[in-house]
PDB file of C-alpha atoms and ligand atoms in Angstrom:
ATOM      1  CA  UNK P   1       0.000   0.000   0.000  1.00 83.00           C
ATOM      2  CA  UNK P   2       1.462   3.221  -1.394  1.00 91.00           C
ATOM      3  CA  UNK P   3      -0.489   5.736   0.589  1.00 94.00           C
ATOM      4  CA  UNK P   4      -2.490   5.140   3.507  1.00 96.00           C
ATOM      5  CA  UNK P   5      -4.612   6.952   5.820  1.00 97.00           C
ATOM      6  CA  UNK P   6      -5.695   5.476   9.162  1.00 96.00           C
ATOM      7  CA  UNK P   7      -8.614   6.931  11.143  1.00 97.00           C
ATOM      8  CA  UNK P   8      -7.296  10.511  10.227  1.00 96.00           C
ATOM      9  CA  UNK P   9      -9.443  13.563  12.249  1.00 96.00           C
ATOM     10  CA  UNK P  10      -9.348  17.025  11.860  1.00 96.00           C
ATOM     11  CA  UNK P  11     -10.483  19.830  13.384  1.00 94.00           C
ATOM     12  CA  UNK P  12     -10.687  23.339  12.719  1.00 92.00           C
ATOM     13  CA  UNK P  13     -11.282  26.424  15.790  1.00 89.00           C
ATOM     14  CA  UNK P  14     -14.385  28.084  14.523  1.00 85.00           C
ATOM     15  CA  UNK P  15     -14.655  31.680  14.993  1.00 87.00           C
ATOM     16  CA  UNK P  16     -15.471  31.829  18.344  1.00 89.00           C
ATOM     17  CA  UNK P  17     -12.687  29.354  19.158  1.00 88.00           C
ATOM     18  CA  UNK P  18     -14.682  26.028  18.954  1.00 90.00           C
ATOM     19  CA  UNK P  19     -13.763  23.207  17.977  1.00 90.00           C
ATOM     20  CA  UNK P  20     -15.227  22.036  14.713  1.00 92.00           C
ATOM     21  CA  UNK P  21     -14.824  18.935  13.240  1.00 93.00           C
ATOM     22  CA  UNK P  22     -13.738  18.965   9.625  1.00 95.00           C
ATOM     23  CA  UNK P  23     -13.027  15.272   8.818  1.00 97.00           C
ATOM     24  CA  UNK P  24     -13.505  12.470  10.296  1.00 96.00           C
ATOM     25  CA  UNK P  25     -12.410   8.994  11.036  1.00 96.00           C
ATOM     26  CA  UNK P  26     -11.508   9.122   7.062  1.00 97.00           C
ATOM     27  CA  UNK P  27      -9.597   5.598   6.379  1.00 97.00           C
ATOM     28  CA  UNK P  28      -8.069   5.422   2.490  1.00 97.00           C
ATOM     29  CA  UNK P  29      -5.500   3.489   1.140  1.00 97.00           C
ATOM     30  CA  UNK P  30      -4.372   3.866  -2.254  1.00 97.00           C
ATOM     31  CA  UNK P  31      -1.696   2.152  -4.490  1.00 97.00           C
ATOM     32  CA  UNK P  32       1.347   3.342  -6.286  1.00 96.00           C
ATOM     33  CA  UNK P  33       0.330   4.636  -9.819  1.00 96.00           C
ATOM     34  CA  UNK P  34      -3.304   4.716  -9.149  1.00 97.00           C
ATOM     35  CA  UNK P  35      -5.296   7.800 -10.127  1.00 97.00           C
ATOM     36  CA  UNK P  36      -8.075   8.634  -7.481  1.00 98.00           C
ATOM     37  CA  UNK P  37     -10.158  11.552  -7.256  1.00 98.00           C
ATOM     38  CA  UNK P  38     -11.376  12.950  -4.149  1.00 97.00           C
ATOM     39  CA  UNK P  39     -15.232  14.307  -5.153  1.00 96.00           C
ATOM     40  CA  UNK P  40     -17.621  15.808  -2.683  1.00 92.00           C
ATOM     41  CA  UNK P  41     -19.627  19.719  -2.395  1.00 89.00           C
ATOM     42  CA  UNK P  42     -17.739  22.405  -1.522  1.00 88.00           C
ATOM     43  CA  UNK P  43     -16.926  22.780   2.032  1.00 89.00           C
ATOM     44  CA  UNK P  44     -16.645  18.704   2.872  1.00 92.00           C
ATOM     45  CA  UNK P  45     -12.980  19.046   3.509  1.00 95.00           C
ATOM     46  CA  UNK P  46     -11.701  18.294   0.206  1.00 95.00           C
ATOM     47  CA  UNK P  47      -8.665  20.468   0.457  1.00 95.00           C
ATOM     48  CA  UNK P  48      -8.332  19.999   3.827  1.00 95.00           C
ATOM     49  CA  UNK P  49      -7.556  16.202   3.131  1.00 96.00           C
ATOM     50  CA  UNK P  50      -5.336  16.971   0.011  1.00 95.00           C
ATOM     51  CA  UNK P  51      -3.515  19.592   2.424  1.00 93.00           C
ATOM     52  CA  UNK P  52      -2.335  16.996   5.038  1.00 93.00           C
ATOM     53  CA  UNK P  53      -1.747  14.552   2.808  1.00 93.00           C
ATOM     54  CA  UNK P  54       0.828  17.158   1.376  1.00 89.00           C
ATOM     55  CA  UNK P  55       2.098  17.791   4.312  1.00 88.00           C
ATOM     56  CA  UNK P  56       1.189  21.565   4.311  1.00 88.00           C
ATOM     57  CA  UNK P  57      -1.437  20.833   7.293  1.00 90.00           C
ATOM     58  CA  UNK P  58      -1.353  19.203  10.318  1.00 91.00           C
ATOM     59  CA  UNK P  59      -4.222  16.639  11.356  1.00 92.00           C
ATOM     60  CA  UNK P  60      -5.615  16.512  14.887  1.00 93.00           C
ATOM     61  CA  UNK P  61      -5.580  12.409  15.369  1.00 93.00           C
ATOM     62  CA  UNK P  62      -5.074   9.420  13.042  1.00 94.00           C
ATOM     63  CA  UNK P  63      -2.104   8.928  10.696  1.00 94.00           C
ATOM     64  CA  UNK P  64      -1.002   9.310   6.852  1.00 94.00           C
ATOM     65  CA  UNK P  65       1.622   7.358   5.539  1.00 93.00           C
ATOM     66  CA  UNK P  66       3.064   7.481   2.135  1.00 91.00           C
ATOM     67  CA  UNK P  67       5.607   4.063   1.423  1.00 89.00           C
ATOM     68  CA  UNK P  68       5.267   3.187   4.996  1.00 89.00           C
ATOM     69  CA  UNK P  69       6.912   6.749   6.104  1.00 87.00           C
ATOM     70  CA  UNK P  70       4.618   9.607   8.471  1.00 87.00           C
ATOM     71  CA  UNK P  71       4.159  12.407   6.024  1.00 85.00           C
ATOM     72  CA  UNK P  72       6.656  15.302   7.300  1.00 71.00           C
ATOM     73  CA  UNK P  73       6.387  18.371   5.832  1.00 66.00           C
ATOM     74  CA  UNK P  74       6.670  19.028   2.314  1.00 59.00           C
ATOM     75  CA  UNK P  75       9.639  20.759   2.104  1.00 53.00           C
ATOM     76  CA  UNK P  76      11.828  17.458   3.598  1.00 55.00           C
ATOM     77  CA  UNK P  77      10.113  15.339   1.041  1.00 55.00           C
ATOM     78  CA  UNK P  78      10.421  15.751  -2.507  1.00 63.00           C
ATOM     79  CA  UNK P  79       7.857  13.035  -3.270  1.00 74.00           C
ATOM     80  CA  UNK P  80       4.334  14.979  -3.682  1.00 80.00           C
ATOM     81  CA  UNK P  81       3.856  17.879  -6.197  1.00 80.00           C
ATOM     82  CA  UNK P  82       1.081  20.130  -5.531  1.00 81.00           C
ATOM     83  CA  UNK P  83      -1.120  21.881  -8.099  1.00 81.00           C
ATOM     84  CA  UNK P  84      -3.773  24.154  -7.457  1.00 81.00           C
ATOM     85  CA  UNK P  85      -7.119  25.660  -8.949  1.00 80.00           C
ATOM     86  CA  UNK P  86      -4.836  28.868  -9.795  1.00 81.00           C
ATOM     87  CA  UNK P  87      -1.472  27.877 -11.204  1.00 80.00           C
ATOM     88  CA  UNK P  88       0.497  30.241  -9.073  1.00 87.00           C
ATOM     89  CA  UNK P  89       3.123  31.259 -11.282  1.00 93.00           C
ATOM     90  CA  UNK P  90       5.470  34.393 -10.687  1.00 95.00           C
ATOM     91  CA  UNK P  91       4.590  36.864 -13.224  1.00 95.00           C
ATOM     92  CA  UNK P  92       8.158  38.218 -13.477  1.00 96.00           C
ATOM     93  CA  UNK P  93       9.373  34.981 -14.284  1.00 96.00           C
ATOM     94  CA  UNK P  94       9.274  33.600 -17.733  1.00 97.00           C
ATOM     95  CA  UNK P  95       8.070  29.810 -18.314  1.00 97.00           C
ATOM     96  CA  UNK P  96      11.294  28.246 -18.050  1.00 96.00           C
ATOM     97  CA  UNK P  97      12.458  30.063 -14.961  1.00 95.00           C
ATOM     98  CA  UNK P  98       8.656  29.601 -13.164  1.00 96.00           C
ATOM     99  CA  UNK P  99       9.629  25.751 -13.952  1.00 95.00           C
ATOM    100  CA  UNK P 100      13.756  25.886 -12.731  1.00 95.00           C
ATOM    101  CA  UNK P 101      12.828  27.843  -9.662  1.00 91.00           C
ATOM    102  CA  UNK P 102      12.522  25.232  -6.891  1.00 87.00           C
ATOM    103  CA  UNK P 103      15.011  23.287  -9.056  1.00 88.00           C
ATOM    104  CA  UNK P 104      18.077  25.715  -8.204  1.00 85.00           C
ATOM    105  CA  UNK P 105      18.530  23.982  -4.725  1.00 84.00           C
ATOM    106  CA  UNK P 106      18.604  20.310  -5.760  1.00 85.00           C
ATOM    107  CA  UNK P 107      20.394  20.388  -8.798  1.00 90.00           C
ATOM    108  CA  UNK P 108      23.386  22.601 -11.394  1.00 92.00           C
ATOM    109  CA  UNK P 109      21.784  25.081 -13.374  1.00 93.00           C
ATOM    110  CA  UNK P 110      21.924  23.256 -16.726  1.00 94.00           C
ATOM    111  CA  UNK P 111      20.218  20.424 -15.299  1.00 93.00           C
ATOM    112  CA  UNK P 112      17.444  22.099 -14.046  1.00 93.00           C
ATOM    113  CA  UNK P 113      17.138  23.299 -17.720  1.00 94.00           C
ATOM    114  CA  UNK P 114      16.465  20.195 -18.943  1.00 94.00           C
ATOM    115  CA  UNK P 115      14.846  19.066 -16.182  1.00 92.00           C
ATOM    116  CA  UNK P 116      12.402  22.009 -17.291  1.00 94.00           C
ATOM    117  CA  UNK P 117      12.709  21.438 -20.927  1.00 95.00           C
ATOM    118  CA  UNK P 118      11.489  17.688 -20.407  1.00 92.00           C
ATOM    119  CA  UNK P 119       8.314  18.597 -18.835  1.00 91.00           C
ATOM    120  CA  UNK P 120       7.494  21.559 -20.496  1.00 94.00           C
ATOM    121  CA  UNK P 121       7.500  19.231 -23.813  1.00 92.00           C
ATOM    122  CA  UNK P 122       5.468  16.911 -21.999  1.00 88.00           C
ATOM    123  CA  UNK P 123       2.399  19.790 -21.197  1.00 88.00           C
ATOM    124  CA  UNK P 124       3.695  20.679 -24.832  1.00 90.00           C
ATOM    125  CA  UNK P 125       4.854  23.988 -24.188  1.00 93.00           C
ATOM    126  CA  UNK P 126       8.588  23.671 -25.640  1.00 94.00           C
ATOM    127  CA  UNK P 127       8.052  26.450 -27.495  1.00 96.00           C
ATOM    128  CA  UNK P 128       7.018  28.497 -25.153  1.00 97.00           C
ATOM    129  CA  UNK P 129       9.755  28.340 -22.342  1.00 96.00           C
ATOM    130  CA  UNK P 130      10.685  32.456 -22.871  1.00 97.00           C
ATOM    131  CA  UNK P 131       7.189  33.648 -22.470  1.00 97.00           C
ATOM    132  CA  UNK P 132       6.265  35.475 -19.169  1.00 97.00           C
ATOM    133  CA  UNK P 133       2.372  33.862 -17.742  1.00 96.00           C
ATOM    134  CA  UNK P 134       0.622  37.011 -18.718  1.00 96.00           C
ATOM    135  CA  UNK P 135       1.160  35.845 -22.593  1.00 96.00           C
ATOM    136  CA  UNK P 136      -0.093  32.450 -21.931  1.00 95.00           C
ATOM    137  CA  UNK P 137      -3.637  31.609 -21.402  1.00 93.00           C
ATOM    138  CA  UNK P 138      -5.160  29.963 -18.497  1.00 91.00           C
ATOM    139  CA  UNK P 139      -4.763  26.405 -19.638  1.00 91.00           C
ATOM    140  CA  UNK P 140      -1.134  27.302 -20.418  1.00 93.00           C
ATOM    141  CA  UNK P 141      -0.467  28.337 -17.430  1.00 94.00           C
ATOM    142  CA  UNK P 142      -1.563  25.726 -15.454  1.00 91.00           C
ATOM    143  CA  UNK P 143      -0.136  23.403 -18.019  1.00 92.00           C
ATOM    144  CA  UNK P 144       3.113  24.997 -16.559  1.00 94.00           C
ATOM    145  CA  UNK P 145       2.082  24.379 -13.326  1.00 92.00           C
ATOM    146  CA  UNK P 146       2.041  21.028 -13.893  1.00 91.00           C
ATOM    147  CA  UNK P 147       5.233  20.897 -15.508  1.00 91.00           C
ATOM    148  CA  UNK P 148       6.648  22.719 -12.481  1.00 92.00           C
ATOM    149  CA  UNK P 149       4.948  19.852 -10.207  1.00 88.00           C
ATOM    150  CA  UNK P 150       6.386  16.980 -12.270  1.00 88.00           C
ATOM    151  CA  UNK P 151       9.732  18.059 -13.093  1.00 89.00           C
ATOM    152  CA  UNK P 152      10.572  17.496  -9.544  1.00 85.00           C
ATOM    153  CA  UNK P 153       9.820  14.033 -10.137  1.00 85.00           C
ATOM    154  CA  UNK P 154       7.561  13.908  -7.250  1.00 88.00           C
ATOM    155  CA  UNK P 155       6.139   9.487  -6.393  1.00 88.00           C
ATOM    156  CA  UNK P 156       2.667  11.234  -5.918  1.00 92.00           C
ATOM    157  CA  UNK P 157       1.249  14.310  -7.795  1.00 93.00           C
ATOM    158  CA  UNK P 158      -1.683  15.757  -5.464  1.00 94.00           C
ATOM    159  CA  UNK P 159      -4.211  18.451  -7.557  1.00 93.00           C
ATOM    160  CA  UNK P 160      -6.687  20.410  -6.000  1.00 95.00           C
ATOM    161  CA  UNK P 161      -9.270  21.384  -8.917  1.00 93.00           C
ATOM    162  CA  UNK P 162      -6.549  22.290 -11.304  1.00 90.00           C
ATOM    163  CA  UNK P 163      -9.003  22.531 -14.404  1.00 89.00           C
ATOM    164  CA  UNK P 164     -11.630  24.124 -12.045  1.00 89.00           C
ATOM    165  CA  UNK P 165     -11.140  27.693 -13.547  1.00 86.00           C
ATOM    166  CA  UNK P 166     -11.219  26.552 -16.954  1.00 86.00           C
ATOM    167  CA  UNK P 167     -13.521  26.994 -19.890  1.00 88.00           C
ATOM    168  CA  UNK P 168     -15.436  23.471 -20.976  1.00 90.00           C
ATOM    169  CA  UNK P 169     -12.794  22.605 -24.277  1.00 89.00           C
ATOM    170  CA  UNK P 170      -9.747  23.725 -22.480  1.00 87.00           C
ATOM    171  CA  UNK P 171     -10.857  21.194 -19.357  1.00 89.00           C
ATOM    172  CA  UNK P 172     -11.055  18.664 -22.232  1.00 90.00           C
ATOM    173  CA  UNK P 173      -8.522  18.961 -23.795  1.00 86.00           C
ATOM    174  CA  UNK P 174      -6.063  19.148 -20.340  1.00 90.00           C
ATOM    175  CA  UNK P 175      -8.076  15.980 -19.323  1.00 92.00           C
ATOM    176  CA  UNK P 176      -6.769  14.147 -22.539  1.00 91.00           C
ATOM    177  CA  UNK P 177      -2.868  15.570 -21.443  1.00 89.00           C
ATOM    178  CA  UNK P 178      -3.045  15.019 -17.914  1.00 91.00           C
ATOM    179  CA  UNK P 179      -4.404  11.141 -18.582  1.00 94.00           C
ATOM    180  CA  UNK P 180      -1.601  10.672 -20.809  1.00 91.00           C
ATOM    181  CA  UNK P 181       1.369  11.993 -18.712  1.00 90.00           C
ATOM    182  CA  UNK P 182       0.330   9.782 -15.983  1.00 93.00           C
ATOM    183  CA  UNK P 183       0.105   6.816 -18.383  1.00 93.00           C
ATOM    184  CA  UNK P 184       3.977   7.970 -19.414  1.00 91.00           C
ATOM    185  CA  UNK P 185       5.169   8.795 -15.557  1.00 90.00           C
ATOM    186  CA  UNK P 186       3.022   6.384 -13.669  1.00 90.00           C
ATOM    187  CA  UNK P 187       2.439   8.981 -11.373  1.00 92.00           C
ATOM    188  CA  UNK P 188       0.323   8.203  -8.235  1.00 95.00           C
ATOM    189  CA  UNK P 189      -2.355  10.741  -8.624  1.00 96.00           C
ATOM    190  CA  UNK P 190      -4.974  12.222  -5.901  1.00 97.00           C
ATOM    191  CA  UNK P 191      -6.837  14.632  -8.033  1.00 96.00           C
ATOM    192  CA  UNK P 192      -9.641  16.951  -5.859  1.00 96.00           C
ATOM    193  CA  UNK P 193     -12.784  17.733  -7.999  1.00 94.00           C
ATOM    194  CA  UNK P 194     -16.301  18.365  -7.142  1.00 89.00           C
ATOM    195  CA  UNK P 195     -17.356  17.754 -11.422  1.00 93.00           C
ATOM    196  CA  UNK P 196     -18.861  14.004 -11.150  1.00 94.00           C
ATOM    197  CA  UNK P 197     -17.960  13.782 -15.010  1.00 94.00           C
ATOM    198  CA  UNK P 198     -13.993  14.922 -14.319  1.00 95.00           C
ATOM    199  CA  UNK P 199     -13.681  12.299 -12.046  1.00 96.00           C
ATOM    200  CA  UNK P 200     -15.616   9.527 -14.322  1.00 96.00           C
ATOM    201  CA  UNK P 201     -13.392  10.376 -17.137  1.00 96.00           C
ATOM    202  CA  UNK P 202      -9.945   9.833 -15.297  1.00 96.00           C
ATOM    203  CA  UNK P 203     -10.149   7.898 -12.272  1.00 97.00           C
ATOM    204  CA  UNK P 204      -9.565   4.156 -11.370  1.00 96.00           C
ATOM    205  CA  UNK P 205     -11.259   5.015  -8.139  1.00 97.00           C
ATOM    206  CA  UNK P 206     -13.643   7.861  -7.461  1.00 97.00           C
ATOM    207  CA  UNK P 207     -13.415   8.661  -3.175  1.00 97.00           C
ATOM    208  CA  UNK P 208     -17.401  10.609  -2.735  1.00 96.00           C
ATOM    209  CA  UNK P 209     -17.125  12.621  -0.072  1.00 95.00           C
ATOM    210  CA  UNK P 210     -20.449  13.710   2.111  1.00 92.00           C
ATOM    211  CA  UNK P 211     -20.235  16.681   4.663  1.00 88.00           C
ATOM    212  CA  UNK P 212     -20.479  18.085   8.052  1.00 84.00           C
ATOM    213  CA  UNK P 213     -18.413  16.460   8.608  1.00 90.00           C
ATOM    214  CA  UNK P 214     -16.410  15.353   5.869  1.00 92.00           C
ATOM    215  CA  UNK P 215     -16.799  11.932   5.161  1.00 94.00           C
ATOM    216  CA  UNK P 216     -15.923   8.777   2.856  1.00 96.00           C
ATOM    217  CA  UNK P 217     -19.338   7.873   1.848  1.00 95.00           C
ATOM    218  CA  UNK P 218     -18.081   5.522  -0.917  1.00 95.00           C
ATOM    219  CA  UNK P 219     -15.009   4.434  -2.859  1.00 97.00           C
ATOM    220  CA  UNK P 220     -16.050   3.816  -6.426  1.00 96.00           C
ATOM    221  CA  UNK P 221     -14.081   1.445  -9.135  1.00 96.00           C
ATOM    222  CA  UNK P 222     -14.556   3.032 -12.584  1.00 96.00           C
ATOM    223  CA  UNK P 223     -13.460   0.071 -14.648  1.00 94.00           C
ATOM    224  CA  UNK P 224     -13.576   1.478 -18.352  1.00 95.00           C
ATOM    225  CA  UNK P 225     -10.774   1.281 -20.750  1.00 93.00           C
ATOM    226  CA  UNK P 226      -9.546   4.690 -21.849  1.00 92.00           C
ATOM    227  CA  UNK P 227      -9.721   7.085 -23.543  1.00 89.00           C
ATOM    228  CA  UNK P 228     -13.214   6.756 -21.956  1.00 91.00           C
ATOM    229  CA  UNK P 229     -15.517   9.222 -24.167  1.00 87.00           C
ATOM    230  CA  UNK P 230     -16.192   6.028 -26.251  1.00 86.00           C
ATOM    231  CA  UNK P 231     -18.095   4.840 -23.487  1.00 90.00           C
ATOM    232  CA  UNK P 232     -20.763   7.034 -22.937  1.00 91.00           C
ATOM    233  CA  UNK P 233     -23.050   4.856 -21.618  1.00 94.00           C
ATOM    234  CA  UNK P 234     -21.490   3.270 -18.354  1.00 95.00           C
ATOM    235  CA  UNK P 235     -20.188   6.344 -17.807  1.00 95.00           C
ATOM    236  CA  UNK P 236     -24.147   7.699 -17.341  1.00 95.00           C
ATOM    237  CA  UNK P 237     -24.124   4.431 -14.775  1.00 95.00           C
ATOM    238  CA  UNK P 238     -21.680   5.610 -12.807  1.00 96.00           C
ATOM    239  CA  UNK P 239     -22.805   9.109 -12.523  1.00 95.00           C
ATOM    240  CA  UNK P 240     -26.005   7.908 -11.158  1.00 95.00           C
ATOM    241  CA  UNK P 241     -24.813   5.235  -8.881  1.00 95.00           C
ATOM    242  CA  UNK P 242     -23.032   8.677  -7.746  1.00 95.00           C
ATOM    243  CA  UNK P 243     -25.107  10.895  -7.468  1.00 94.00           C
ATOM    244  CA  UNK P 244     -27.615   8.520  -5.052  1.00 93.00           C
ATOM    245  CA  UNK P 245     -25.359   9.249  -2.906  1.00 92.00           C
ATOM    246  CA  UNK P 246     -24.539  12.999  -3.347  1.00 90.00           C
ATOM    247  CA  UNK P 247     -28.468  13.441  -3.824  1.00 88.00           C
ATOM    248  CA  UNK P 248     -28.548  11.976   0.068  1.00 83.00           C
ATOM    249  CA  UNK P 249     -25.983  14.684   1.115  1.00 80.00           C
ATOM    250  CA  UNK P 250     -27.749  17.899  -0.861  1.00 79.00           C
ATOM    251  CA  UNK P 251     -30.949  16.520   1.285  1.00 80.00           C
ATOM    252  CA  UNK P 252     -29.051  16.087   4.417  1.00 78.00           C
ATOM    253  CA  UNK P 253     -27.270  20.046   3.822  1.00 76.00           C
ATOM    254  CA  UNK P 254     -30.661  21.658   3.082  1.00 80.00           C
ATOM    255  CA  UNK P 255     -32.726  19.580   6.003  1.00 79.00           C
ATOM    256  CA  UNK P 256     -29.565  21.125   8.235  1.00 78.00           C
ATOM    257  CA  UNK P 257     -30.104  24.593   6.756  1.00 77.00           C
ATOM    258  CA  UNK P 258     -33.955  24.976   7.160  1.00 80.00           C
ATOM    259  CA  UNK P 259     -33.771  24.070  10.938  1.00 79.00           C
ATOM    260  CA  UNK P 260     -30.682  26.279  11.253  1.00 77.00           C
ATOM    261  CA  UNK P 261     -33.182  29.350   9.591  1.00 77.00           C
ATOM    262  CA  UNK P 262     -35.851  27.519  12.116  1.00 77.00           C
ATOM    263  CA  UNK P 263     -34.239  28.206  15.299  1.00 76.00           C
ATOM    264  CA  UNK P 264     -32.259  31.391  14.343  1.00 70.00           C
TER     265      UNK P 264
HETATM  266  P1  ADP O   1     -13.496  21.763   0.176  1.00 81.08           P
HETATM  267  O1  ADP O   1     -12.148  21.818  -0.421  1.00 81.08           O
HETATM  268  O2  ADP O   1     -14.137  20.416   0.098  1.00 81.08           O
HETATM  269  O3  ADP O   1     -14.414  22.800  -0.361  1.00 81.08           O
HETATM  270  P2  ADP O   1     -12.153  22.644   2.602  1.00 81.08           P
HETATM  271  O4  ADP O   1     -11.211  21.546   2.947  1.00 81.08           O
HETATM  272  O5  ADP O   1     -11.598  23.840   1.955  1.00 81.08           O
HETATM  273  O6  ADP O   1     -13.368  22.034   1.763  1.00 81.08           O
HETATM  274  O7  ADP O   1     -12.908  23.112   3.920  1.00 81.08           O
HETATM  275  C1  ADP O   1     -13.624  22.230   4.763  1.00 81.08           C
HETATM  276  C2  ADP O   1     -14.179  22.990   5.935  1.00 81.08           C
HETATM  277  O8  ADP O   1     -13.125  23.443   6.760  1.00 81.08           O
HETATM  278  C3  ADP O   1     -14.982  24.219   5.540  1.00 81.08           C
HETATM  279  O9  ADP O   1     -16.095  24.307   6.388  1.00 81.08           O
HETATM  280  C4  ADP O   1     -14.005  25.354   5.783  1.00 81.08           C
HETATM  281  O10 ADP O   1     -14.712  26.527   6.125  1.00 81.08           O
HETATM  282  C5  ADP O   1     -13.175  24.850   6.950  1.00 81.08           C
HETATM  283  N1  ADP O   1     -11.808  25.365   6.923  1.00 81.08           N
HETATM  284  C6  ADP O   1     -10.916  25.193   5.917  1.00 81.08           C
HETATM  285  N2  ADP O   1      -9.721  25.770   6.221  1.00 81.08           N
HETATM  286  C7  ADP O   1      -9.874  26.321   7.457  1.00 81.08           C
HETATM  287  C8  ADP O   1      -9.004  27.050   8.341  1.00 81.08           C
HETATM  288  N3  ADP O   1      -7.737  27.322   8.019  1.00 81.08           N
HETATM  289  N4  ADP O   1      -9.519  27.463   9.535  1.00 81.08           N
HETATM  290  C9  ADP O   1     -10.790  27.169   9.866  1.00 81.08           C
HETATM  291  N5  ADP O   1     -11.640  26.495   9.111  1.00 81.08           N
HETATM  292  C10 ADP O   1     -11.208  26.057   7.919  1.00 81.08           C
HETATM  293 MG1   MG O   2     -11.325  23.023  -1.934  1.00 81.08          MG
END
């Protein structure tokens, strides 16, 4: 077992200095170069989970190892990339320096150029390894952002909505990229969505999350051979074996929002 996550809790001080639970008892394990999305509405703790799994926040009980090892924080281990909704990229930096940047400390300067070079290829940006982000669209830019992850050869690449901010073709087309660099790296990837359809399309396993607090409510196999657009109709089975349970949860949230109007 590559990752694994063992009755992990976490809580969160409200504003008034409560506790308030966040996750809980969430139990996962997940195997090297498997590609699992995390799904679930906003707020279930989505991030939150990808967060201490990174190593970038701490959890309150329970345990995560990755290959046997208590995640430590991210700067000690070079095995999990991170990219997020907004690629993050310094504007004053062209494409090639955005990539080489957390390169300079771990390697000469020429290799971190090719280290660079390889990836950017890879998102198929070669060409574009001179431009500064405010010539590149959004997709290009968080196609860098990926290159940036993966050129540090991370074991895991963790994304929290990457393609969230992205128009409908430019998703699409990223989905097709991203599914084929992690058939070329064998990357393990945890991939945070809350688009049922995202997940369908590029998950082995699809982790539906409920809320309030954040739950696993069920660990889906999507056994379809890719590229899986050719199989339009077990994807539509999927999505509605998901969404009977999501459907439960938007009851649940609403039931919990009347009485909340109720009694305030
Ligand atoms: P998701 O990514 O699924 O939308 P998050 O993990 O961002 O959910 O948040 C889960 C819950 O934890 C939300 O109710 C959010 O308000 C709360 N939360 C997230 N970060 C913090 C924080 N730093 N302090 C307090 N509460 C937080
Ligand atoms: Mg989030």
């Amino acid at each position: 077992m590559f990752i694994q996550i063992n009755h992990l809790n976490k809580q969160y001080l409200d504003k008034n200095g409560q506790p308030t639970e966040v996750l809980k008892d969430i139990n996962l394990e997940i195997d090297k170069g498997e590609f699992v999305s995390i799904l679930g509405p906003s707020g279930c703790g989505k991030s939150t989970l990808l967060s201490i799994v990174a190593g970038l926040t701490g959890l309150t009980s329970g345990e995560v190892l990755v290959d046997g090892r208590q995640v430590r924080k991210p700067g000690k281990d070079r095995d999990r990339g991170m990219v997020f909704q907004q690629a993050a990229l310094f504007p004053w930096l062209n494409v090639r320096d955005n990539v080489t940047f957390p390169l300079k400390k771990e390697m000469s300067k020429k290799e971190a150029r090719a280290q660079a070079a390889k990836y950017l290829h890879m998102v198929q940006l070669g060409n574009y390894q001179d431009h500064y982000p405010h010539e590149l669209s959004g997709g290009m830019q968080q196609r860098v952002a990926i290159a940036r992850a993966l050129s540090m050869n991370p074991e895991i690449l963790l994304m929290d909505e990457p393609f969230g901010a992205l128009d409908e073709q430019t998703r699409s087309r990223l989905h097709h990229q991203l599914e084929t660099i992690w058939m070329e790296t064998k990357k393990t990837v945890l991939f945070v969505t809350h688009s049922i359809s995202e997940s369908i399309k590029l998950s082995d396993r699809i982790i539906v999350m409920g809320t309030r607090p954040g739950t696993i409510l069920a660990d889906i196999k999507v056994d379809l051979p890719r590229p899986r657009d050719a199989h339009k109709e077990d994807m539509v089975k999927i999505e509605e074996h998901i969404m009977s349970y999501l459907k439960k949860e938007i009851d649940k949230v609403i039931s919990e929002e009347l009485a909340y109007e109720h009694n305030s």
